[in-house]
JSON list of C-alpha atoms in Angstrom, two decimals:
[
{"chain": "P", "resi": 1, "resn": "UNK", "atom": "CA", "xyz": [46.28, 78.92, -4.82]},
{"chain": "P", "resi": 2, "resn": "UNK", "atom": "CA", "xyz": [48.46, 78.88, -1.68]},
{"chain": "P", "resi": 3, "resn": "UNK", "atom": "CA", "xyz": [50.99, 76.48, -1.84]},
{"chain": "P", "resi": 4, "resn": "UNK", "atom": "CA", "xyz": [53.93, 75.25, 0.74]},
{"chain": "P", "resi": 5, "resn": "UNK", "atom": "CA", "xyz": [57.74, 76.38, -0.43]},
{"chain": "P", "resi": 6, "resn": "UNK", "atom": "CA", "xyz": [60.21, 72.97, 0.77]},
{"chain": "P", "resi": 7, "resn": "UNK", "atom": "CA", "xyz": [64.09, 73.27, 0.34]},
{"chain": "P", "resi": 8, "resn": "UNK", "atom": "CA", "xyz": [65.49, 70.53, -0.83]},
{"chain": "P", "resi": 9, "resn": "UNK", "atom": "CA", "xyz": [68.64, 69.21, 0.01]},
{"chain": "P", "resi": 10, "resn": "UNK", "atom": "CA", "xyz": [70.98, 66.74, -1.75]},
{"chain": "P", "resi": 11, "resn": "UNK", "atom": "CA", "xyz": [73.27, 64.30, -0.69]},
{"chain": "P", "resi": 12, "resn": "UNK", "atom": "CA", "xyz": [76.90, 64.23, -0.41]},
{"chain": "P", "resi": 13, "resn": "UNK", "atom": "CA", "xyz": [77.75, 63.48, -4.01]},
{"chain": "P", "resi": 14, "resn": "UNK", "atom": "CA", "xyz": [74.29, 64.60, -5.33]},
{"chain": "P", "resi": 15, "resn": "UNK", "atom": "CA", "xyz": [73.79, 68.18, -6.53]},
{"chain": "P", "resi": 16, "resn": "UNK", "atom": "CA", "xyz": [70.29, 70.07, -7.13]},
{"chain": "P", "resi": 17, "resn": "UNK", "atom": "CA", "xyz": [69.61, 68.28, -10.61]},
{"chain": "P", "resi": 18, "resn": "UNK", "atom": "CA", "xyz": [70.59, 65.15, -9.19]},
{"chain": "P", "resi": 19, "resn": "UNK", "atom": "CA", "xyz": [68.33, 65.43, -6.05]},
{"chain": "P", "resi": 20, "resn": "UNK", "atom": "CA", "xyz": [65.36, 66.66, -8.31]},
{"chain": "P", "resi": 21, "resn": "UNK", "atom": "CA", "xyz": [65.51, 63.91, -10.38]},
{"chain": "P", "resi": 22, "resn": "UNK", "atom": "CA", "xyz": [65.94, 61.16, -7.43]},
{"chain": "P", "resi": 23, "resn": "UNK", "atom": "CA", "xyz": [62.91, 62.91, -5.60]},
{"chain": "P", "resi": 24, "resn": "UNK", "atom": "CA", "xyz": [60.20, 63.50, -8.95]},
{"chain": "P", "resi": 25, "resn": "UNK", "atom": "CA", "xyz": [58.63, 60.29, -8.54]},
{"chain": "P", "resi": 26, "resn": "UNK", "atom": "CA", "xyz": [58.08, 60.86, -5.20]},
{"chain": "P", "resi": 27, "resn": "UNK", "atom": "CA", "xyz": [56.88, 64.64, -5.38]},
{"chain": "P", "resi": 28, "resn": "UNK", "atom": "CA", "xyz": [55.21, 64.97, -8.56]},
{"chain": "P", "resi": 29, "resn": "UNK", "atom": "CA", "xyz": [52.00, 64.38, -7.41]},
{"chain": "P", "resi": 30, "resn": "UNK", "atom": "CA", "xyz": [52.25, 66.63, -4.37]},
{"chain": "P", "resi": 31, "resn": "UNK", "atom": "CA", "xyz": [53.20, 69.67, -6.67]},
{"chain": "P", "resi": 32, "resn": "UNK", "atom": "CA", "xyz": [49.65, 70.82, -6.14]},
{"chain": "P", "resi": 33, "resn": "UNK", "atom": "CA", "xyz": [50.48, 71.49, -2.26]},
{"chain": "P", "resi": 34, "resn": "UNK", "atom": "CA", "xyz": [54.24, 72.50, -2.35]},
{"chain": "P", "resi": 35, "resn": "UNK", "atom": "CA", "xyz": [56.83, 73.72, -4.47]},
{"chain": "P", "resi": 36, "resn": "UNK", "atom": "CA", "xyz": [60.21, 72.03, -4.17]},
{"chain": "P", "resi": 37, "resn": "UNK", "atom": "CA", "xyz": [63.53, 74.24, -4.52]},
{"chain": "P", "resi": 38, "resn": "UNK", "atom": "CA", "xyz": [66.36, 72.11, -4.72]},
{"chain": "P", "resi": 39, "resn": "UNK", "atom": "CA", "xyz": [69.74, 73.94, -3.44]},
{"chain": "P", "resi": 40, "resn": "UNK", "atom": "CA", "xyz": [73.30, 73.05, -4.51]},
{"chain": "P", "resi": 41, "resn": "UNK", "atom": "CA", "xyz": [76.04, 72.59, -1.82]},
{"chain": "P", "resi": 42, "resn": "UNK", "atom": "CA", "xyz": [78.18, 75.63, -1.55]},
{"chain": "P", "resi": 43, "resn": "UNK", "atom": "CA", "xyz": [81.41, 73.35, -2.81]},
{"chain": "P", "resi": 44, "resn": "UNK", "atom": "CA", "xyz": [80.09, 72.10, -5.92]},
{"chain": "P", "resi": 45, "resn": "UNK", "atom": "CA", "xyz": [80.96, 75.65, -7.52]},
{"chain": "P", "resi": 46, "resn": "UNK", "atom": "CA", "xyz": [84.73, 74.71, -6.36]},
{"chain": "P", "resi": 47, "resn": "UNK", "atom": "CA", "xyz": [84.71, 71.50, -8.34]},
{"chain": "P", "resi": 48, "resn": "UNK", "atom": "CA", "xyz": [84.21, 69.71, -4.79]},
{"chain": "P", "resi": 49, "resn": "UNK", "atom": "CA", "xyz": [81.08, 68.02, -3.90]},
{"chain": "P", "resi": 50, "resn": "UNK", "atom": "CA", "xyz": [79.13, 67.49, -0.33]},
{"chain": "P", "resi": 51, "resn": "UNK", "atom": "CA", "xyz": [77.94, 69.47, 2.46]},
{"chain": "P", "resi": 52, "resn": "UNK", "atom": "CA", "xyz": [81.17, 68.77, 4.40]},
{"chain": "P", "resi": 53, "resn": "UNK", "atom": "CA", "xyz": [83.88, 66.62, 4.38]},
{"chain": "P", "resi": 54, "resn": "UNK", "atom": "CA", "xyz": [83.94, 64.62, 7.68]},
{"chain": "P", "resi": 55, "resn": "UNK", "atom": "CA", "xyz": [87.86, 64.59, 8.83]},
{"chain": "P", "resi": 56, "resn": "UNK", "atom": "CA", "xyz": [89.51, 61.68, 11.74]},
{"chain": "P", "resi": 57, "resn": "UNK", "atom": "CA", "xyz": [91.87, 63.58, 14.17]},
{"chain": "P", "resi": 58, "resn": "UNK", "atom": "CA", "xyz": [94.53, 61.89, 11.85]},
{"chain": "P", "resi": 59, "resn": "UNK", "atom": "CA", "xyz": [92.94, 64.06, 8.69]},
{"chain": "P", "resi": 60, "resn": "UNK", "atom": "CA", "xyz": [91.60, 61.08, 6.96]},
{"chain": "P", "resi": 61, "resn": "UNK", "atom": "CA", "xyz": [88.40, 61.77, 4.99]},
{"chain": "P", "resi": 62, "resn": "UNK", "atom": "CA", "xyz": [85.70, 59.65, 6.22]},
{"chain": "P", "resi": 63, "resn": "UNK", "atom": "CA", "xyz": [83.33, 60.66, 3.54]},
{"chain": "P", "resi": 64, "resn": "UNK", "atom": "CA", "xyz": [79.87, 62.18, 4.35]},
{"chain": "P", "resi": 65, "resn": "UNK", "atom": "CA", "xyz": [79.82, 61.02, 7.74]},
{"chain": "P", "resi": 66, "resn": "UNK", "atom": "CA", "xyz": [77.98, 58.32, 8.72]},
{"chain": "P", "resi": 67, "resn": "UNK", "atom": "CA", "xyz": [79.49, 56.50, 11.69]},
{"chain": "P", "resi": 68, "resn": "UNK", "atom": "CA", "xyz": [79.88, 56.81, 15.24]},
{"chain": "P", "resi": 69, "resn": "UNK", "atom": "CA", "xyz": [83.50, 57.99, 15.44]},
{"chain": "P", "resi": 70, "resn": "UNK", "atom": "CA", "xyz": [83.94, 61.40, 16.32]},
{"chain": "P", "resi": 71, "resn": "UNK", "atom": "CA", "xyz": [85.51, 63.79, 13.38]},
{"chain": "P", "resi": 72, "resn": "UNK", "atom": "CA", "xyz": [85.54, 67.33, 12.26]},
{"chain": "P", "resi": 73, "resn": "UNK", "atom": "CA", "xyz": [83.19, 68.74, 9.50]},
{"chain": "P", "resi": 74, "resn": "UNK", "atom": "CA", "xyz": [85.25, 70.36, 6.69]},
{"chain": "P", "resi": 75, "resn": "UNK", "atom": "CA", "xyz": [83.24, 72.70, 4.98]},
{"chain": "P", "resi": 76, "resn": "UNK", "atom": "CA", "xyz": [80.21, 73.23, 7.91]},
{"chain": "P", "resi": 77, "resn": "UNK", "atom": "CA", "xyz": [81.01, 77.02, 8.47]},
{"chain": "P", "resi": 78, "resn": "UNK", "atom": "CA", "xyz": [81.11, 77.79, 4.17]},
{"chain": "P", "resi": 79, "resn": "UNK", "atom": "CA", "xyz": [77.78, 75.45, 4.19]},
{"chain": "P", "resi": 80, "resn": "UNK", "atom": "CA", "xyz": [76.14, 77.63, 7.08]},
{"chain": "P", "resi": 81, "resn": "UNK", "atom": "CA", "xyz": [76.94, 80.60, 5.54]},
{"chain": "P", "resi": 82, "resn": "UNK", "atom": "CA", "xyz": [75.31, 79.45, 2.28]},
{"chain": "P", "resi": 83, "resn": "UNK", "atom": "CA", "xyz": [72.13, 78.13, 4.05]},
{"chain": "P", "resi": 84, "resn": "UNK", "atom": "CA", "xyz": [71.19, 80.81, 5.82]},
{"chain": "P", "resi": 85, "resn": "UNK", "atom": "CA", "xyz": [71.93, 83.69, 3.15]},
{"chain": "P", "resi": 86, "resn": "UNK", "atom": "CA", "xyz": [69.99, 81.66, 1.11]},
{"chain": "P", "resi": 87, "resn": "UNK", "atom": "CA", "xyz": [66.98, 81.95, 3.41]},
{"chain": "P", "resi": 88, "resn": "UNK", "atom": "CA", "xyz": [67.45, 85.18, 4.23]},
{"chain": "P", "resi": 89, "resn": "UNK", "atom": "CA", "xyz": [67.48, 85.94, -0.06]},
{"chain": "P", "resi": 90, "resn": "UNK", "atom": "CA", "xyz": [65.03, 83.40, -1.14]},
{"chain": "P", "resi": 91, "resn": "UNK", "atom": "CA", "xyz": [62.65, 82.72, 1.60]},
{"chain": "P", "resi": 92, "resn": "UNK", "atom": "CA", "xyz": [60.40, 82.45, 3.65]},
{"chain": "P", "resi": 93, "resn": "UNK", "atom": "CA", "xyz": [60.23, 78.34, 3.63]},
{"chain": "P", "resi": 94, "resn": "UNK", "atom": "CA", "xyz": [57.41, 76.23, 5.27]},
{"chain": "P", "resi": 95, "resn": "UNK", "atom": "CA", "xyz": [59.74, 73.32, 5.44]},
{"chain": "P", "resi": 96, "resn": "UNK", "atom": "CA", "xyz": [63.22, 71.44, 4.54]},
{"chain": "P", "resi": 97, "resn": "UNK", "atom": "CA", "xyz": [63.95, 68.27, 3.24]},
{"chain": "P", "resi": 98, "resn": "UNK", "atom": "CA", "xyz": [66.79, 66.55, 3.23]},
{"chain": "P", "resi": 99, "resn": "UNK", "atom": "CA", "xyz": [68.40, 63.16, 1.47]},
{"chain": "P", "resi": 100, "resn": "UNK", "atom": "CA", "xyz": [71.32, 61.23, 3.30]},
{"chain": "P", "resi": 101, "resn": "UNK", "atom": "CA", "xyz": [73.83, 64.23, 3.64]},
{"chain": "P", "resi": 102, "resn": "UNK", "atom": "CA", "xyz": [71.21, 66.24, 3.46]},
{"chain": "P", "resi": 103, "resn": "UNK", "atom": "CA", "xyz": [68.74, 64.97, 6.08]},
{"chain": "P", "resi": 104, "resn": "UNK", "atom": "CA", "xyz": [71.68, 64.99, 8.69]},
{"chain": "P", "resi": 105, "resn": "UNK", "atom": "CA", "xyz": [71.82, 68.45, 7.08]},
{"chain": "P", "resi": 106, "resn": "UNK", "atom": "CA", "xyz": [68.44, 69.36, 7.90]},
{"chain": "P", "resi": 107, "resn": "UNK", "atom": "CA", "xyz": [68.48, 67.83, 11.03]},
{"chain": "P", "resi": 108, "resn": "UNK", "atom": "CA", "xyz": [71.05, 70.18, 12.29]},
{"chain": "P", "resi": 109, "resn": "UNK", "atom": "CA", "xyz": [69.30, 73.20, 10.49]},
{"chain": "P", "resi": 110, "resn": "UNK", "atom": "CA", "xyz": [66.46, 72.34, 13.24]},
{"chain": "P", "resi": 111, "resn": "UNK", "atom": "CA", "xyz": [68.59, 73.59, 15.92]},
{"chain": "P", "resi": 112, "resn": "UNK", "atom": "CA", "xyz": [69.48, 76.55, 14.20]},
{"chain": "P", "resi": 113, "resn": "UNK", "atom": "CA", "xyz": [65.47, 77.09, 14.08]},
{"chain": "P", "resi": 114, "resn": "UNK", "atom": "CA", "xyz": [63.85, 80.00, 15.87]},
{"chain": "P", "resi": 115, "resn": "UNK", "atom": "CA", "xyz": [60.77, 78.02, 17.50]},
{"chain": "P", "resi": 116, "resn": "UNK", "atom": "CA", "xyz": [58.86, 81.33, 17.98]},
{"chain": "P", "resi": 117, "resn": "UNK", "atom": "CA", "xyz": [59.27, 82.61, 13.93]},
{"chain": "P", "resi": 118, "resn": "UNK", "atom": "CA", "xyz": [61.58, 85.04, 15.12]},
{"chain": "P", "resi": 119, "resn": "UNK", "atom": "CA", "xyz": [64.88, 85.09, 13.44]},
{"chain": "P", "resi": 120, "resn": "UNK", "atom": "CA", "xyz": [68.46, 86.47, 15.29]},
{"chain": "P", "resi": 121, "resn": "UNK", "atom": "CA", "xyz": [72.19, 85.27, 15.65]},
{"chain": "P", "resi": 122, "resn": "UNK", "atom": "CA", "xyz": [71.21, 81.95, 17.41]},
{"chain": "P", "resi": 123, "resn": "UNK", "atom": "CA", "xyz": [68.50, 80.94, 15.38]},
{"chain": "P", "resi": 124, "resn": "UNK", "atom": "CA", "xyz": [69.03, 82.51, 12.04]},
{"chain": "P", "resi": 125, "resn": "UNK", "atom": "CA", "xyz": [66.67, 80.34, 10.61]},
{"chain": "P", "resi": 126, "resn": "UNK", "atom": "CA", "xyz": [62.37, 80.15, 10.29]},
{"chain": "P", "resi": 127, "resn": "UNK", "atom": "CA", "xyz": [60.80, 77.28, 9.53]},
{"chain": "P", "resi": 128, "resn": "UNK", "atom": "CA", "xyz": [57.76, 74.86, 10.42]},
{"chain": "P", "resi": 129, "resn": "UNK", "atom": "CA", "xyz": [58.45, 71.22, 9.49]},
{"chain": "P", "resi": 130, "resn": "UNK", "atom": "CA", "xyz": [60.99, 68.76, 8.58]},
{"chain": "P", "resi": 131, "resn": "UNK", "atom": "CA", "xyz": [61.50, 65.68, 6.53]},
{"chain": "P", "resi": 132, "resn": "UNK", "atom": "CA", "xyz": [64.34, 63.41, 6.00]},
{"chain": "P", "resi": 133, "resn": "UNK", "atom": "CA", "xyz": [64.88, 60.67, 3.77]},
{"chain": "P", "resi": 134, "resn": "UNK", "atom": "CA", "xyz": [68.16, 58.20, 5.14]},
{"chain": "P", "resi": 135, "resn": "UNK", "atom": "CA", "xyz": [68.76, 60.93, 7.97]},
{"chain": "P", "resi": 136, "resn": "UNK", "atom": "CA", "xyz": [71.62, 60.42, 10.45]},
{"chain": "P", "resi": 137, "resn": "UNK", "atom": "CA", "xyz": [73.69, 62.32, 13.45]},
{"chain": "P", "resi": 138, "resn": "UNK", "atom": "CA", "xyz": [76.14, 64.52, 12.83]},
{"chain": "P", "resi": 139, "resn": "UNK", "atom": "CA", "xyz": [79.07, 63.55, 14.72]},
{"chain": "P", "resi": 140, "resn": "UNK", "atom": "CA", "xyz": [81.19, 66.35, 14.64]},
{"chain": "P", "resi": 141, "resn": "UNK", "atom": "CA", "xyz": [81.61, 67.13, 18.36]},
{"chain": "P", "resi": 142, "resn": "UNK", "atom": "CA", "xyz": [81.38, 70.90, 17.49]},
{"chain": "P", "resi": 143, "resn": "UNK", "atom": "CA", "xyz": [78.01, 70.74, 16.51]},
{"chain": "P", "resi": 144, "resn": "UNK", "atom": "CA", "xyz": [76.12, 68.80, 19.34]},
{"chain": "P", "resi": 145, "resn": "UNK", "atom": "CA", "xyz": [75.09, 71.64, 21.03]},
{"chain": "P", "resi": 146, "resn": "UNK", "atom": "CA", "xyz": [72.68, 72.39, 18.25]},
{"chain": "P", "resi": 147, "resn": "UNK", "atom": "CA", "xyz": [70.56, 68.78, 19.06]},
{"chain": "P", "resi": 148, "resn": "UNK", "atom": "CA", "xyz": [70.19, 70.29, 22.89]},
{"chain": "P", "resi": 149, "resn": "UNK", "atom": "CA", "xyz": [67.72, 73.14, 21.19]},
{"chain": "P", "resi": 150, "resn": "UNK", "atom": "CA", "xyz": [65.12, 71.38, 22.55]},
{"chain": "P", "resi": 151, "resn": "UNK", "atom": "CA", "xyz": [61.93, 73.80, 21.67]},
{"chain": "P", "resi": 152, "resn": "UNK", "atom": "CA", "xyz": [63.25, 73.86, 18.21]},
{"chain": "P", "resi": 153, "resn": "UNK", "atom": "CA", "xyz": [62.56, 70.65, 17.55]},
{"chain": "P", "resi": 154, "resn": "UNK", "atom": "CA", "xyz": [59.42, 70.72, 18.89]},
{"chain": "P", "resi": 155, "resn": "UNK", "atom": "CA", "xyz": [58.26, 70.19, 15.00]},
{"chain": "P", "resi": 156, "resn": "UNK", "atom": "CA", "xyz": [56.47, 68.58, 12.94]},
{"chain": "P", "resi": 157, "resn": "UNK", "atom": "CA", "xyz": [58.77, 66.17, 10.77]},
{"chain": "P", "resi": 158, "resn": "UNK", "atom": "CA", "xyz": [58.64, 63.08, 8.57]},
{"chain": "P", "resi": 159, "resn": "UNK", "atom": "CA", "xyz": [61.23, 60.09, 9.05]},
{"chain": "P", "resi": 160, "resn": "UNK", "atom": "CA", "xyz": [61.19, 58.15, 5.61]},
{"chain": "P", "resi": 161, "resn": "UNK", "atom": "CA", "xyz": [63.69, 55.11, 6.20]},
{"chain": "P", "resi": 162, "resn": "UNK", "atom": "CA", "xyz": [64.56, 52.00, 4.00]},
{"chain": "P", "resi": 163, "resn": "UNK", "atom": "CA", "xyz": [64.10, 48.52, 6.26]},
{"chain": "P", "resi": 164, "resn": "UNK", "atom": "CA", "xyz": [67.60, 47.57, 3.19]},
{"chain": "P", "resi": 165, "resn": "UNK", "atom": "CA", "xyz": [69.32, 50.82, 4.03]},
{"chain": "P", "resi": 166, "resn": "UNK", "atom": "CA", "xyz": [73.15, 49.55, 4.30]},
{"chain": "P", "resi": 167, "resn": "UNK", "atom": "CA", "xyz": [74.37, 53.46, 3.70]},
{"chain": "P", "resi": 168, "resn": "UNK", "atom": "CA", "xyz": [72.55, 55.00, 6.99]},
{"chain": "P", "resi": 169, "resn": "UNK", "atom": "CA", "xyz": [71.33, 52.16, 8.86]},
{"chain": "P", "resi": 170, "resn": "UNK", "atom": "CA", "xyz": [67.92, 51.93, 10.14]},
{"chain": "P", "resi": 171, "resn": "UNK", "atom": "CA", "xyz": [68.95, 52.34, 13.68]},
{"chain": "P", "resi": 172, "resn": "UNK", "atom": "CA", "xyz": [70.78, 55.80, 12.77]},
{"chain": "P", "resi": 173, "resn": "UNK", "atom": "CA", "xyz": [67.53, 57.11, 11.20]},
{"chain": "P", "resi": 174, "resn": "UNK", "atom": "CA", "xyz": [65.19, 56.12, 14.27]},
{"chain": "P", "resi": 175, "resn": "UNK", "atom": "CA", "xyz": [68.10, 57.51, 16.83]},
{"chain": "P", "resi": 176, "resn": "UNK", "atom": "CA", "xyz": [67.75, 61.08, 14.56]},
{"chain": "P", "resi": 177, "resn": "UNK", "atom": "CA", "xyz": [63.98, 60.65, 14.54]},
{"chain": "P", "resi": 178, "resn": "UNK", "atom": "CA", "xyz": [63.50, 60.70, 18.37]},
{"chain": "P", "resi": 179, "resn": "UNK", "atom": "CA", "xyz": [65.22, 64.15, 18.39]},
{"chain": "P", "resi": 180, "resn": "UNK", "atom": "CA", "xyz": [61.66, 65.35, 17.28]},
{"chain": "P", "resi": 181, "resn": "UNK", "atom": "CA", "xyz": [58.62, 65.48, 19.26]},
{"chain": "P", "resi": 182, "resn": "UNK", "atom": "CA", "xyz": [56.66, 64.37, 16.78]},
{"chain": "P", "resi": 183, "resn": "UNK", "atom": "CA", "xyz": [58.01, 62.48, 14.46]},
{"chain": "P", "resi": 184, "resn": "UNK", "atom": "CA", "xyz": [55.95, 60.80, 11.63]},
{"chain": "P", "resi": 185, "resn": "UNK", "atom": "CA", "xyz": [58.04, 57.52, 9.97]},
{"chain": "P", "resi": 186, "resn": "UNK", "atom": "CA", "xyz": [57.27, 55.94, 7.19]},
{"chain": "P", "resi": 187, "resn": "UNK", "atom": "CA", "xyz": [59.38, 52.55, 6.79]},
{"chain": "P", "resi": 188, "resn": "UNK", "atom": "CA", "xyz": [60.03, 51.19, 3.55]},
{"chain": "P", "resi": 189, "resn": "UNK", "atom": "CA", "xyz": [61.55, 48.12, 1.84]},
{"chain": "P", "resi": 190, "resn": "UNK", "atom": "CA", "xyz": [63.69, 49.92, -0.39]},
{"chain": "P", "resi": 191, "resn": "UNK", "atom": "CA", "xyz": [67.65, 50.97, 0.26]},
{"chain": "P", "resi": 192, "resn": "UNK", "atom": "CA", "xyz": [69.34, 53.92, 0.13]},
{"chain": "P", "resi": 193, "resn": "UNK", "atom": "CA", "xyz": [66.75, 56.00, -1.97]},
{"chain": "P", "resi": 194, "resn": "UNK", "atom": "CA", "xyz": [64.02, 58.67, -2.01]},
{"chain": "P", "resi": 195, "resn": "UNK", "atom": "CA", "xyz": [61.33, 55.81, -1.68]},
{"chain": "P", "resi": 196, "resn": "UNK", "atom": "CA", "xyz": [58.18, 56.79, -4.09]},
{"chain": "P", "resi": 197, "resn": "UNK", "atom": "CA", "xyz": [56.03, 53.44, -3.17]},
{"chain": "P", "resi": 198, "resn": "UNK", "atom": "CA", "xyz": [52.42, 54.48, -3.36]},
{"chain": "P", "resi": 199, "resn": "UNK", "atom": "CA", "xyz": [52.22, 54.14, 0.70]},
{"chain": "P", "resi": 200, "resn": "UNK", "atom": "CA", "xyz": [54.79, 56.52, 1.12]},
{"chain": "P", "resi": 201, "resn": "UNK", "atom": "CA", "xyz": [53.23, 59.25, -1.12]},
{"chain": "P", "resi": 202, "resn": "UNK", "atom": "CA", "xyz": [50.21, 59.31, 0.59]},
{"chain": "P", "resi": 203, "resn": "UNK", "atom": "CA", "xyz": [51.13, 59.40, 4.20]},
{"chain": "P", "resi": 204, "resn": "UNK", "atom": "CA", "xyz": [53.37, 62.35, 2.74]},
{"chain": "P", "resi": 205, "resn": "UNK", "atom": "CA", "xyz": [50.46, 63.74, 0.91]},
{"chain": "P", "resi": 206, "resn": "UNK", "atom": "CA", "xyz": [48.17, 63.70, 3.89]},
{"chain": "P", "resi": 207, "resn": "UNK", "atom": "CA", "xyz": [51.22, 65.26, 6.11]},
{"chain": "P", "resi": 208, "resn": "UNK", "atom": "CA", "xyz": [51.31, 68.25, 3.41]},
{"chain": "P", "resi": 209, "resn": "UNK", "atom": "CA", "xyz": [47.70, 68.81, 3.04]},
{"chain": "P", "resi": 210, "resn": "UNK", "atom": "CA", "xyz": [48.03, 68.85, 7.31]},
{"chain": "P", "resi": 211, "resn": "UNK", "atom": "CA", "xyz": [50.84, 71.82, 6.95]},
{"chain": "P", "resi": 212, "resn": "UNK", "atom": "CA", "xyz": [49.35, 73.41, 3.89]},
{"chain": "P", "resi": 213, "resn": "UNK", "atom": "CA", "xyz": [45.97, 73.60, 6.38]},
{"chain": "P", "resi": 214, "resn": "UNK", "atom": "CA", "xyz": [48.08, 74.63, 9.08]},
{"chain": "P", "resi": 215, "resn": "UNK", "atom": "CA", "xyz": [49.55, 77.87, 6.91]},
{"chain": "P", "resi": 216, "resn": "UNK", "atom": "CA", "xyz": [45.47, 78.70, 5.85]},
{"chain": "P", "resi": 217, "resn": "UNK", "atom": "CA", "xyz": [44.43, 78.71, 9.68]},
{"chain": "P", "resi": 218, "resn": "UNK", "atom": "CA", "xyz": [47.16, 81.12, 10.43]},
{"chain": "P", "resi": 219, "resn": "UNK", "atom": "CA", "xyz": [46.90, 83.80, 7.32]},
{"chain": "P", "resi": 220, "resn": "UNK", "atom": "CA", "xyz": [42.72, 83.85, 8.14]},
{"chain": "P", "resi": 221, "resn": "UNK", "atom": "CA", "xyz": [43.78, 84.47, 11.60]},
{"chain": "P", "resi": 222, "resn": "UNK", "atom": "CA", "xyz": [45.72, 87.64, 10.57]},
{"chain": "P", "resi": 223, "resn": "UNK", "atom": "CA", "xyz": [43.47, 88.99, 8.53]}
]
């Protein structure tokens, strides 16, 4: 049976194991339509952990990055790198998701997304839906450029957001959301977490079962 393939990606002092085990509530009913592959950060084989540090002009570490003030991203070329070798070795994926970190993660990832399937050195990536849990902007002045890609966020993506979300407040998460031009969000009453209420598992079922339908329509076309 065809199933989706979804990258999973942790947050910034998460790993793969971590991530798996914050997310199998949530996804292990939906293992049916998708398999999950849950990626470590490039740093966490250096002892370090994150996607990126994010560094103030006066090289303080502000953590994973979640504020307004503008700051570098220590670590975003090794992480880019990473991600799209490991595409390019272990793909094709129908979709990323991403946790905290990782949703502003796969939020940039969307502008590195060729909207027409067709891979090259400004969209290295192929892809055909998002969804991120606690996403935010990155704010690394650097990087912008990649939110102006405007076709490849023409998407599908889901926008799962905690209404007692002190981390990444709610306002963050809807500001990333309207990026998309279709965005899906499913509010919950939880914090910081990978919500797996019953109401958010089936609005992500039934967005799934939409993609997985999506993926039949196009094979039977090719045939």
């Amino acid at each position: 049976m065809k199933k989706l393939r979804i990258l999973c990606l942790h947050g910034y002092h998460g790993s793969a194991d971590i991530m798996q085990n914050q997310s199998n509530s949530l996804v292990s009913e939906l293992k049916e339509l998708a398999d999950f592959i849950y990626l470590d950060a490039p740093s966490l084989a250096e002892g370090d952990h994150g996607w990126w540090h994010a560094i103030e002009a006066s090289n303080k570490v502000k953590g994973a990055g979640v504020h307004s003030t503008p700051v570098s991203y220590k670590g975003w070329a090794k992480t880019y790198e990473h991600i799209v070798s490991f595409f390019r070795d272990n793909g094709p994926f129908d979709g990323v998701l991403g946790f905290s970190q990782g949703a502003a993660l796969t939020a940039l990832l969307v502008g590195l997304r060729a909207p027409d399937g067709i891979i090259g050195a400004q969209y290295p990536l192929a892809f055909n839906f998002a969804i991120l849990v606690g996403g935010f902007f990155a704010n690394d002045p650097l990087l912008q450029s990649l939110y102006e890609a405007k076709d490849s966020y023409d998407l599908p993506s889901v926008h799962i957001i905690g209404r007692a979300d002190f981390i990444v407040p709610l306002r963050y998460s809807y500001e990333v959301s309207a990026l998309f031009k279709r965005p899906l969000v499913i509010e919950h009453n939880g914090g910081h977490v990978i919500d797996c209420s019953e109401r958010t598992r089936l609005q992500l079922a039934f967005f799934l079962k939409e993609q997985l339908d999506q993926v039949k329509r196009l094979s039977d076309r090719s045939k």
